[in-house]
Amino acid sequence: MLGGGGLVAANVYASATEDGGADPARTLSTPAGTIDCPDVGSELTDVPDGAREDVAKELALLDQQIAEAYQRLQESAQAIQQDAGFADSAIMNPLKDKRAATIERIAIAVDRVGDRPEGLDSLASCTLRAADNGTGEDGDGGDQEQGGDNQDGADQGNQQPGNGDQQGNGGQAGNGPVAADFVDIKSVQPNVAGAAQQKGASRGTFATSCGVNDNGLFNSDNVIVAPGVSNGAHHFHDYIGNQSNDAFASDEDLANAETSCVDQGDKSTYYWPVIRLQNGSQERDANSPGGGIEGNAGEIVTPKEVTLDFVGNPRSKVTEMPRLLRIITGDAKAFVNGTANANASWSCTGFEDRQLKDKYPLCPQGSDVVRTFKFQSCWDGQNIDSANHRTHVAFAAADGSCANGFKAIPQLVQRIVYDVDAPSLQDGGKTTPLFAVDSFPEQLHKPVTDHGDFINVFSEDLMSEMVDCINEGRKCGAGAGDGDEPGGEEPTEEPTQAPTTPPGGNDEPGNDNPKPGDGGDKPTDAPATEDPATDEPATQEPTGKPATEKPATEKPATDEPATEPAEEDGKPTLSSTVAPKADGTPTANENANGQGQGDDGAGSGSTPAQTQPAAGGDDSGAGSGTEPQAVGNGDLAETGTSLWPAAAGAVLLMAGFLLLMRTRRRAE
């Protein structure tokens, strides 16, 4: 009886875990296509100070409306298949009306204190781009226009949801990434060129060390782009440095916060989208906005290493950054906006003379994935932010000069290393899971959408020390030794030119399944811009990497913010969108690696949670927690294969019961 009952129970448990249970994570897998909306924020280059807060909240509402439209696409998949016009009438046209009303409120807000912006009305219309039909060509009978023009920009051929062999990537199938988003780093030709140092160059380096976010500070806010708005980013960020960073943090909150940086004079905030393994693991944000509901699913990966270096200018001295200066590098919406502002680079340790902007790298065994951000290094000398969060800073020209009276400032070079294996593209990541950055739903987790954010909260004394160090050609700072660690490579001092279209990923169009080491791909042309460079990058393939043990971390749990805008007098308001949220961020899957996670507040002024040791002997997970979930087709043969252990167990259970009854009768 015990054996039969155990077999039944084990079979039920295995069946439940095989498919993740009853669909616990509602991801935005949308085979209906991609919603492509013009970026209103990029058109608002001159917003008066008195209107910026209202404009920021309305821009955040535009993003919320797109996310809600994606959710309706998911829920209406069957209706769309039965009626081709359903998406237009029930989703796209209402979205256009909501956007038009929101854009009108933006124009009114600006008009109250300045000149009404012109031409915004044309930005209300969005396009529903149908899923790729398998040809790899963009637009083959796919686009459904909603009164707006297609946006110039990223090549969307071979990148739409549903193409390739992405049938099982941890619940993300249909929402990216796809096989064509990856390329073997060994097939990429060296493409990093350094700028020549000129007389008067500032050759020093100042390094700060702020950890890797092993205390688990996450949220889906963006205090730069959407201050005062919960879930303004619609994807989760890693935070290091300042520990009071959420949408509601004031300048005073940031100045008085705790910091994870070794030098307590650096309370700056550094944040970027998390990377997730598409392995079906359920983080606590699986059913929350910013997480699984918006297509960001899977196990969040803690970086192995983060280096933060401030470097000089190849032709001049640098001046101090103003306190609370905000800089965003890269474009979170580059997949639909175009690649003009794309500026993140992807590579592998040992191959960092080869940089990719629009592909994820497939690194050989013993090599780690590297993300690099080189921030703008010219400042207008007056403003700590601008309406579009870009025009107050700029990239230096190829020779290091700053145009239009801008001043050279220390350039932040941010390098993030991950111990993740090259995914198995041939089976859609079932054997070894795919990895991808979190993104807005419509951006489909494309690598070109990667971006980094920085707010300068250095003390005046430490900023002065930084500038002196760089201008005098010294190597200083609490993190100055980080470059000597395994895998660490020191960045060069030259600044990055304004980004242009990123170099190709070296895979032939239509090649959804590049094979590591096949050498059949075309070499990459040297990029028009200087990719993040390294001093004397190693080109030899590494033979192995030391095993690292990733600590369990405490991560605060996320409460779901309200997503439906309240209505007042027939007009939608922002009350529900900007309502203060409870302290909350996701906690990693408690089954992953046997590491239980606790809750911890990440609100303003909170101190970082302490790293907890992994609980020994936890057998709650079958394996490491990173094994991909089995994906079945549900046919009769498969169903019989899954049920026969339970049937055998039931027979054993009944036989044991009958034997027990007979034994009792004989005893009587």
XYZ file of C-alpha atoms in Angstrom:
668
model
C 0.000 0.000 0.000
C 2.798 2.395 0.947
C 4.719 1.669 -2.255
C 1.652 2.115 -4.463
C 0.587 5.313 -2.719
C 4.085 6.716 -3.001
C 4.204 5.960 -6.721
C 0.898 7.754 -7.286
C 2.040 10.777 -5.270
C 5.393 10.948 -7.045
C 3.710 10.807 -10.448
C 1.272 13.579 -9.550
C 4.143 15.766 -8.296
C 6.254 15.115 -11.382
C 3.326 15.908 -13.680
C 2.669 19.173 -11.849
C 6.277 20.342 -11.981
C 6.758 19.236 -15.564
C 4.622 22.025 -16.958
C 5.041 24.474 -14.081
C 1.609 23.763 -12.626
C -1.535 25.464 -13.815
C 0.233 28.218 -15.747
C 1.334 30.237 -12.697
C 3.043 32.902 -14.782
C 0.937 34.816 -17.258
C 3.556 35.891 -19.767
C 2.869 38.010 -22.775
C 3.491 35.411 -25.424
C 1.732 37.168 -28.259
C 1.763 35.293 -31.560
C -0.569 38.053 -32.796
C 2.505 40.245 -33.256
C 4.316 43.346 -32.039
C 2.661 46.644 -31.155
C 4.811 49.379 -32.659
C 4.014 52.858 -31.285
C 5.899 56.099 -31.988
C 7.975 57.284 -29.030
C 6.401 60.533 -27.841
C 9.110 61.226 -25.271
C 11.865 61.473 -27.861
C 9.962 64.307 -29.566
C 9.735 66.382 -26.389
C 13.155 67.988 -26.389
C 12.151 71.276 -24.729
C 9.697 70.893 -21.844
C 9.498 73.783 -19.336
C 10.457 72.896 -15.771
C 6.937 73.622 -14.545
C 5.468 70.947 -16.818
C 8.054 68.184 -16.502
C 6.435 66.292 -13.640
C 3.032 66.149 -15.368
C 4.621 65.235 -18.700
C 6.666 62.426 -17.131
C 3.536 60.884 -15.605
C 1.637 61.082 -18.887
C 4.541 59.485 -20.761
C 4.536 56.665 -18.214
C 0.806 56.228 -18.838
C 1.499 55.794 -22.565
C 3.789 52.872 -21.729
C 1.134 51.451 -19.416
C -1.444 51.599 -22.213
C 0.828 49.588 -24.521
C 1.394 46.973 -21.816
C -2.368 46.646 -21.280
C -2.890 46.292 -25.033
C -0.411 43.410 -25.054
C -2.319 41.728 -22.276
C -5.560 42.060 -24.247
C -3.795 40.593 -27.295
C -2.846 37.583 -25.221
C -6.340 37.138 -23.812
C -7.950 37.575 -27.237
C -5.739 35.197 -29.251
C -8.629 32.878 -30.135
C -10.936 35.726 -31.146
C -8.209 37.218 -33.348
C -7.728 33.884 -35.119
C -11.466 33.690 -35.848
C -11.865 37.338 -36.875
C -8.981 39.180 -38.540
C -10.558 42.549 -37.754
C -10.968 41.875 -34.045
C -7.522 43.207 -33.126
C -8.237 46.505 -34.880
C -11.683 47.088 -33.431
C -11.130 45.779 -29.911
C -7.476 46.596 -29.232
C -5.667 48.870 -31.682
C -8.370 51.504 -32.215
C -9.093 51.877 -28.463
C -5.340 52.138 -27.888
C -5.144 54.940 -30.437
C -7.992 56.807 -28.702
C -6.353 56.463 -25.271
C -2.999 57.630 -26.621
C -4.628 60.615 -28.342
C -6.233 61.715 -25.058
C -2.954 61.304 -23.171
C -0.959 63.165 -25.815
C -3.491 66.004 -25.659
C -2.964 66.267 -21.889
C 0.795 66.462 -22.514
C 0.277 69.326 -24.954
C -1.992 71.130 -22.475
C 0.521 70.707 -19.639
C 3.295 72.256 -21.731
C 0.996 74.982 -23.066
C 0.207 76.169 -19.518
C 3.782 77.274 -18.894
C 5.292 77.549 -22.374
C 4.688 77.021 -26.071
C 2.350 74.216 -27.086
C 4.298 71.470 -28.876
C 3.286 70.882 -32.469
C 2.921 67.612 -34.355
C 2.237 65.334 -31.405
C -1.232 64.354 -32.659
C 0.273 62.206 -35.403
C 1.988 60.026 -32.785
C -1.233 58.520 -31.421
C -1.513 55.784 -34.053
C 0.235 52.473 -33.534
C 0.978 49.555 -35.838
C 0.305 45.909 -35.114
C 3.120 44.020 -36.770
C 2.079 40.441 -37.408
C 4.286 37.620 -36.207
C 6.932 36.545 -38.687
C 5.492 34.070 -41.178
C 8.729 32.155 -41.301
C 10.169 33.803 -44.394
C 12.389 36.079 -42.414
C 11.176 39.062 -44.377
C 9.685 42.007 -42.558
C 6.296 43.027 -43.725
C 5.226 40.125 -45.897
C 1.561 40.541 -45.418
C 2.157 41.227 -41.777
C 1.625 44.884 -40.968
C -1.786 46.171 -40.000
C -1.607 49.934 -40.136
C -3.587 52.024 -37.680
C -3.191 55.337 -39.393
C 0.496 55.718 -38.542
C 3.682 55.214 -40.489
C 6.087 52.437 -39.684
C 9.010 53.520 -37.594
C 12.455 53.526 -39.082
C 14.992 51.582 -37.140
C 15.961 48.136 -36.098
C 15.796 45.448 -38.709
C 12.833 43.379 -37.669
C 13.264 40.624 -40.182
C 13.797 37.279 -38.556
C 13.051 38.810 -35.168
C 9.315 38.654 -34.739
C 7.734 36.380 -32.167
C 6.947 32.916 -33.298
C 9.761 32.450 -35.785
C 12.515 29.936 -35.588
C 12.526 27.018 -33.192
C 11.587 28.753 -29.971
C 8.933 26.341 -28.823
C 10.026 25.849 -25.267
C 12.140 28.668 -23.899
C 10.793 28.649 -20.373
C 7.367 30.106 -21.089
C 8.762 32.928 -23.218
C 7.989 31.443 -26.633
C 6.395 34.152 -28.752
C 7.833 37.037 -26.731
C 11.523 36.545 -27.476
C 14.348 36.013 -27.546
C 14.740 33.933 -30.704
C 17.674 31.979 -32.092
C 18.546 34.782 -34.517
C 19.287 37.025 -31.528
C 22.428 34.990 -30.741
C 25.784 34.675 -32.498
C 28.976 32.731 -31.824
C 31.532 35.224 -30.499
C 34.342 33.295 -32.210
C 32.825 34.123 -35.599
C 33.013 37.870 -34.874
C 36.056 39.719 -36.142
C 37.880 42.112 -33.764
C 36.142 45.470 -34.110
C 37.365 47.641 -31.228
C 39.512 50.616 -32.191
C 41.022 52.955 -29.627
C 41.276 56.726 -30.023
C 44.784 58.142 -30.152
C 45.828 59.993 -27.014
C 46.726 63.616 -27.719
C 48.801 66.119 -25.827
C 46.787 67.363 -22.861
C 44.774 64.164 -22.524
C 43.449 63.105 -19.132
C 44.798 59.563 -18.854
C 43.867 58.503 -15.327
C 41.236 56.051 -14.082
C 39.074 56.241 -10.976
C 37.330 53.019 -9.954
C 34.498 52.619 -7.478
C 33.352 49.248 -6.125
C 29.664 48.815 -5.263
C 29.031 45.056 -5.377
C 26.901 42.947 -7.700
C 23.437 43.343 -6.112
C 23.739 40.079 -4.223
C 21.402 41.646 -1.644
C 18.673 41.589 -4.291
C 17.490 45.184 -4.704
C 15.093 45.129 -7.659
C 12.052 47.034 -8.850
C 10.336 47.924 -12.112
C 10.429 51.684 -11.473
C 12.537 54.298 -13.233
C 13.169 57.366 -11.100
C 14.822 59.207 -14.022
C 12.234 58.652 -16.758
C 9.070 58.171 -14.676
C 9.470 59.742 -11.221
C 6.472 59.155 -8.954
C 5.088 56.338 -11.119
C 5.015 52.720 -9.986
C 6.220 50.233 -12.600
C 7.359 53.044 -14.866
C 9.968 50.836 -16.527
C 7.732 47.780 -17.143
C 10.793 45.589 -16.608
C 13.012 44.893 -13.613
C 16.302 46.593 -12.831
C 19.336 45.531 -10.844
C 20.460 48.320 -8.473
C 23.859 48.814 -6.904
C 25.161 51.779 -4.960
C 22.293 53.850 -3.606
C 19.801 51.716 -1.664
C 16.838 54.130 -1.706
C 16.241 54.040 -5.426
C 12.604 53.692 -6.381
C 10.159 55.874 -8.281
C 9.369 57.966 -5.213
C 12.934 58.749 -4.122
C 13.576 62.492 -3.891
C 16.991 64.090 -4.286
C 17.091 64.332 -0.480
C 16.272 60.626 -0.172
C 19.144 59.747 -2.493
C 21.556 62.025 -0.633
C 20.683 60.483 2.762
C 20.514 56.863 1.637
C 22.680 53.900 2.482
C 25.059 52.717 -0.240
C 26.530 49.372 -1.225
C 29.707 51.108 -2.413
C 32.964 50.468 -0.542
C 33.704 54.192 -0.445
C 30.757 55.667 1.449
C 31.360 58.970 -0.322
C 29.811 57.368 -3.415
C 26.038 57.187 -2.949
C 25.435 57.233 -6.681
C 22.839 54.930 -8.157
C 23.762 52.521 -10.927
C 21.043 50.383 -12.498
C 20.326 48.265 -15.566
C 17.758 45.655 -16.739
C 18.179 42.264 -15.121
C 19.184 39.222 -17.144
C 16.980 36.154 -16.825
C 17.421 32.527 -17.752
C 14.414 31.416 -19.789
C 14.153 28.186 -17.795
C 10.588 28.311 -16.505
C 11.599 29.192 -12.940
C 9.014 31.323 -11.198
C 10.309 34.445 -9.519
C 7.917 36.145 -7.133
C 7.179 38.746 -9.814
C 5.801 36.018 -12.090
C 2.232 37.347 -11.734
C 3.150 41.001 -11.264
C 3.412 44.039 -13.536
C 6.989 44.485 -14.662
C 7.503 40.734 -14.313
C 5.682 37.764 -15.799
C 2.523 39.679 -16.698
C 4.607 41.824 -19.059
C 6.637 39.005 -20.549
C 9.632 39.130 -18.188
C 9.825 35.587 -16.879
C 12.485 33.181 -15.709
C 15.282 33.096 -13.155
C 17.009 36.418 -12.452
C 20.790 35.998 -12.711
C 23.037 37.771 -10.216
C 26.161 39.182 -11.913
C 29.448 37.449 -11.212
C 31.346 40.733 -11.346
C 30.610 44.448 -11.844
C 33.312 47.041 -12.481
C 32.636 50.791 -12.478
C 35.463 52.872 -13.941
C 35.522 56.614 -14.607
C 38.011 57.485 -17.345
C 39.317 60.636 -18.947
C 39.305 62.336 -22.328
C 41.898 61.653 -25.086
C 42.459 65.344 -25.818
C 41.625 67.420 -22.734
C 41.250 67.540 -18.992
C 37.877 66.736 -17.442
C 35.721 68.825 -15.148
C 33.619 67.709 -12.182
C 30.171 66.242 -12.749
C 27.392 68.260 -11.097
C 25.780 66.570 -8.129
C 22.576 64.651 -9.060
C 23.459 64.621 -12.759
C 21.323 61.992 -14.515
C 22.599 60.026 -17.514
C 20.900 57.272 -19.525
C 22.925 55.410 -22.129
C 21.338 53.109 -24.682
C 17.672 52.979 -25.622
C 15.160 50.639 -23.943
C 12.913 51.006 -27.014
C 15.521 50.631 -29.744
C 13.743 47.679 -31.376
C 10.844 49.889 -32.479
C 12.482 53.338 -32.194
C 15.499 52.478 -34.291
C 19.111 52.153 -33.215
C 20.241 55.786 -33.197
C 20.618 55.773 -29.411
C 21.544 52.104 -28.930
C 24.793 51.955 -27.016
C 25.196 48.759 -25.005
C 27.765 46.179 -26.075
C 27.853 42.401 -25.591
C 30.916 40.184 -25.585
C 32.680 37.337 -23.757
C 35.647 37.297 -21.414
C 38.766 36.626 -23.457
C 37.099 38.079 -26.556
C 36.411 41.668 -25.531
C 38.102 43.067 -28.611
C 34.911 41.838 -30.354
C 31.771 43.729 -29.378
C 28.151 43.186 -30.431
C 25.260 45.624 -30.137
C 22.331 43.772 -31.685
C 23.165 40.154 -30.786
C 23.677 38.133 -27.632
C 27.029 36.309 -27.634
C 27.446 32.547 -27.576
C 30.542 32.195 -25.411
C 32.764 29.094 -25.504
C 33.198 26.935 -22.442
C 35.265 28.741 -19.838
C 34.205 32.199 -21.007
C 31.613 34.474 -19.368
C 29.048 36.816 -20.938
C 29.952 40.519 -20.632
C 27.710 43.586 -20.943
C 29.489 46.943 -21.302
C 28.041 50.455 -21.136
C 30.096 53.542 -21.989
C 28.196 56.621 -20.847
C 28.105 60.084 -22.382
C 31.171 62.146 -21.447
C 30.212 65.700 -22.495
C 27.927 67.942 -20.374
C 26.187 71.194 -21.314
C 27.564 72.909 -18.188
C 24.124 73.883 -16.840
C 21.525 71.135 -16.464
C 21.470 67.916 -14.453
C 18.646 66.529 -16.640
C 16.618 67.396 -19.736
C 13.094 66.772 -20.938
C 14.092 63.748 -23.027
C 16.904 62.840 -20.583
C 19.479 63.096 -23.371
C 20.148 66.620 -24.625
C 21.974 67.846 -21.491
C 24.767 65.312 -22.134
C 26.403 64.072 -25.324
C 29.016 61.676 -26.626
C 32.420 63.003 -27.564
C 33.483 63.069 -31.199
C 35.966 60.512 -32.503
C 38.875 62.721 -31.484
C 37.440 63.260 -27.992
C 36.168 66.797 -28.542
C 32.876 68.028 -27.065
C 30.747 70.118 -29.434
C 28.483 73.122 -28.845
C 30.307 74.423 -25.804
C 29.846 71.167 -23.855
C 32.460 70.278 -21.250
C 34.357 67.014 -20.902
C 33.455 65.099 -17.728
C 34.671 61.740 -16.401
C 33.185 58.947 -18.491
C 31.538 56.074 -16.651
C 32.436 52.687 -18.156
C 30.275 49.972 -16.637
C 31.148 46.316 -17.166
C 28.883 43.468 -15.965
C 29.973 39.815 -16.139
C 27.638 36.785 -15.957
C 28.412 33.125 -15.464
C 25.847 31.739 -17.917
C 26.257 28.938 -20.418
C 25.729 29.252 -24.155
C 22.085 28.267 -24.773
C 21.039 25.282 -26.872
C 19.469 27.004 -29.869
C 18.659 23.803 -31.712
C 15.940 22.888 -29.200
C 14.765 26.358 -28.234
C 16.704 26.362 -24.984
C 15.254 23.170 -23.529
C 18.646 21.608 -22.807
C 20.474 24.796 -21.837
C 18.154 27.773 -21.344
C 18.301 30.971 -23.344
C 19.104 34.198 -21.525
C 17.826 37.700 -22.225
C 17.493 41.159 -20.733
C 14.183 42.319 -19.329
C 12.392 44.711 -21.647
C 9.197 46.562 -22.422
C 6.691 44.036 -23.860
C 6.895 45.363 -27.396
C 10.713 45.208 -27.445
C 10.767 41.372 -27.404
C 13.896 41.116 -25.241
C 16.184 42.215 -28.068
C 19.824 42.797 -27.050
C 19.820 46.145 -28.854
C 17.377 47.463 -26.212
C 19.916 47.098 -23.398
C 20.609 50.279 -21.449
C 22.153 51.662 -18.279
C 21.204 54.476 -15.890
C 23.341 56.590 -13.552
C 22.638 59.344 -11.014
C 25.706 61.080 -9.586
C 25.535 61.220 -5.800
C 29.287 61.470 -5.152
C 30.291 63.746 -2.308
C 31.958 66.955 -3.476
C 35.267 65.915 -1.953
C 35.264 62.498 -3.629
C 34.259 63.972 -7.009
C 37.124 66.470 -6.714
C 39.478 63.607 -5.866
C 38.233 61.687 -8.918
C 38.858 64.583 -11.297
C 42.337 65.257 -9.911
C 43.213 61.574 -10.236
C 42.041 61.358 -13.855
C 43.627 64.642 -14.927
C 46.954 63.687 -13.330
C 47.028 60.327 -15.069
C 46.835 58.197 -11.911
C 44.890 55.037 -11.100
C 42.769 55.563 -7.983
C 39.595 54.619 -6.171
C 38.247 51.859 -3.942
C 37.762 49.561 -6.935
C 41.128 50.239 -8.571
C 42.224 46.635 -8.099
C 39.114 45.080 -9.650
C 40.684 44.916 -13.084
C 43.267 42.442 -11.813
C 40.672 39.879 -10.816
C 39.981 36.858 -13.083
C 38.135 38.021 -16.154
C 38.616 41.699 -15.317
C 39.958 43.905 -18.063
C 40.652 47.562 -17.666
C 38.815 49.955 -20.004
C 40.714 52.444 -22.096
C 40.429 56.130 -21.487
C 38.914 57.166 -24.787
C 35.263 58.254 -24.747
C 32.559 56.792 -26.895
C 31.393 58.549 -30.015
C 27.707 59.178 -30.549
C 26.175 55.778 -31.291
C 24.871 54.894 -34.703
C 23.403 51.748 -36.144
C 25.110 48.821 -34.419
C 27.257 46.382 -36.302
C 25.593 43.245 -37.480
C 25.781 40.025 -35.575
C 27.724 38.255 -38.306
C 25.058 35.687 -38.951
C 23.564 35.416 -42.392
C 19.981 36.686 -42.716
C 17.651 33.866 -41.946
C 20.240 31.922 -39.976
C 18.226 31.262 -36.837
C 20.607 28.686 -35.484
C 24.276 29.700 -35.595
C 26.530 26.894 -34.442
C 29.469 27.676 -32.183
C 32.735 27.260 -33.961
C 31.326 26.648 -37.394
C 33.228 29.639 -38.748
C 30.714 30.048 -41.509
C 29.536 33.521 -40.617
C 30.656 36.717 -42.238
C 33.004 38.938 -40.273
C 31.662 42.070 -38.704
C 32.635 45.366 -40.251
C 34.258 47.812 -37.905
C 31.514 49.838 -36.266
C 31.002 53.508 -36.988
C 31.298 54.216 -33.298
C 33.870 53.208 -30.772
C 32.637 50.155 -28.947
C 33.616 49.760 -25.305
C 37.285 48.960 -25.557
C 39.733 47.192 -23.312
C 43.440 47.642 -22.841
C 45.238 44.899 -24.734
C 42.246 42.596 -24.948
C 43.043 38.932 -24.839
C 42.239 37.056 -28.010
C 43.228 33.598 -26.903
C 40.360 31.318 -26.065
C 40.201 30.621 -22.345
C 40.729 27.088 -21.198
C 38.544 27.236 -18.144
C 37.003 29.446 -15.520
C 36.902 29.012 -11.791
C 33.625 27.774 -10.420
C 31.813 30.450 -8.485
C 29.199 29.849 -5.886
C 26.305 32.252 -6.144
C 24.955 33.279 -2.757
C 21.324 33.105 -1.849
C 19.884 36.555 -1.507
C 17.005 38.141 0.246
C 14.755 39.976 -2.165
C 11.661 41.917 -1.251
C 8.354 40.709 -2.595
C 6.450 42.712 -5.150
C 2.927 43.920 -4.595
C 1.056 44.435 -7.792
C 0.450 48.120 -8.491
C -2.877 49.184 -9.884
C -2.812 49.195 -13.641
C -6.204 50.522 -14.636
C -6.307 54.324 -14.864
C -9.101 55.813 -12.796
C -11.692 57.901 -14.562
C -13.025 61.243 -13.441
C -15.678 63.172 -15.324
C -15.207 60.933 -18.296
C -11.468 61.565 -18.495
C -8.826 59.078 -17.376
C -6.617 60.292 -14.571
C -3.290 59.095 -13.304
C -4.366 58.364 -9.748
C -4.050 54.607 -10.022
C -0.915 54.745 -12.105
C 1.035 56.932 -9.698
C -0.341 55.577 -6.458
C 2.508 54.906 -4.012
C 3.377 51.228 -3.965
C 4.215 48.988 -1.090
C 7.863 48.151 -0.657
C 8.212 45.387 -3.104
C 10.468 43.687 -5.499
C 10.719 40.116 -6.636
C 12.364 37.343 -4.757
C 14.130 34.604 -6.676
C 12.444 31.288 -7.049
C 12.685 29.559 -3.684
C 13.288 26.232 -5.365
C 16.158 27.483 -7.481
C 19.400 25.972 -6.279
C 17.711 25.106 -3.028
C 18.019 28.677 -1.842
C 15.080 30.033 0.079
C 14.535 33.775 -0.157
C 13.059 36.119 2.373
C 11.185 39.395 2.107
C 12.871 42.686 2.680
C 11.701 46.222 2.076
C 13.423 48.173 -0.622
C 11.756 51.456 0.024
C 13.310 54.836 0.490
C 15.971 54.836 3.131
C 16.086 51.091 3.574
C 19.375 49.344 4.207
C 20.438 46.466 1.998
C 19.446 42.984 2.992
C 22.271 40.777 4.150
C 23.347 37.833 2.085
C 22.127 34.564 3.532
C 23.951 31.254 3.224
C 22.294 28.579 1.135
C 20.151 26.263 3.174
C 21.715 22.859 3.245
C 19.811 19.729 2.458
C 16.906 21.468 0.762
C 15.451 18.940 -1.606
C 12.492 21.050 -2.623
C 13.815 21.421 -6.141
C 14.653 18.595 -8.450
C 18.098 19.625 -9.481
C 19.656 23.019 -9.641
C 16.537 24.985 -10.393
C 17.940 25.985 -13.766
C 16.892 22.871 -15.606
C 14.411 23.715 -18.367
C 10.877 22.568 -17.919
C 9.756 19.638 -20.020
C 7.420 20.672 -22.761
C 4.913 18.090 -23.949
C 2.639 18.017 -26.913
C -0.233 16.444 -25.031
C -0.849 13.647 -27.514
C -2.357 10.285 -26.530
C 0.934 8.399 -26.472
C 2.556 11.011 -24.299
C -0.426 11.082 -21.959
C -0.270 7.286 -21.562
C 3.455 7.457 -20.889
C 2.831 10.024 -18.161
C -0.060 8.111 -16.538
C 1.168 4.516 -16.430
C 3.212 4.953 -13.188
C 0.118 6.337 -11.470
C -1.978 3.415 -12.769
C 0.583 0.879 -11.531
C 0.635 2.615 -8.188
C -3.143 2.450 -7.951
C -3.089 -1.321 -8.660
C -0.456 -1.824 -5.953
C -2.486 0.272 -3.545
C -5.672 -1.774 -4.162
C -3.788 -5.113 -3.949
C -2.282 -4.094 -0.653
C -5.686 -3.133 0.696
C -7.244 -6.496 -0.307
C -4.313 -8.375 1.217
C -4.737 -6.434 4.443
C -8.462 -7.232 4.597
C -7.860 -10.986 4.040
C -5.182 -11.024 6.713
C -7.551 -9.398 9.168
C -10.312 -11.975 8.420
C -7.922 -14.894 9.030
C -6.798 -13.290 12.269
C -10.403 -13.045 13.431
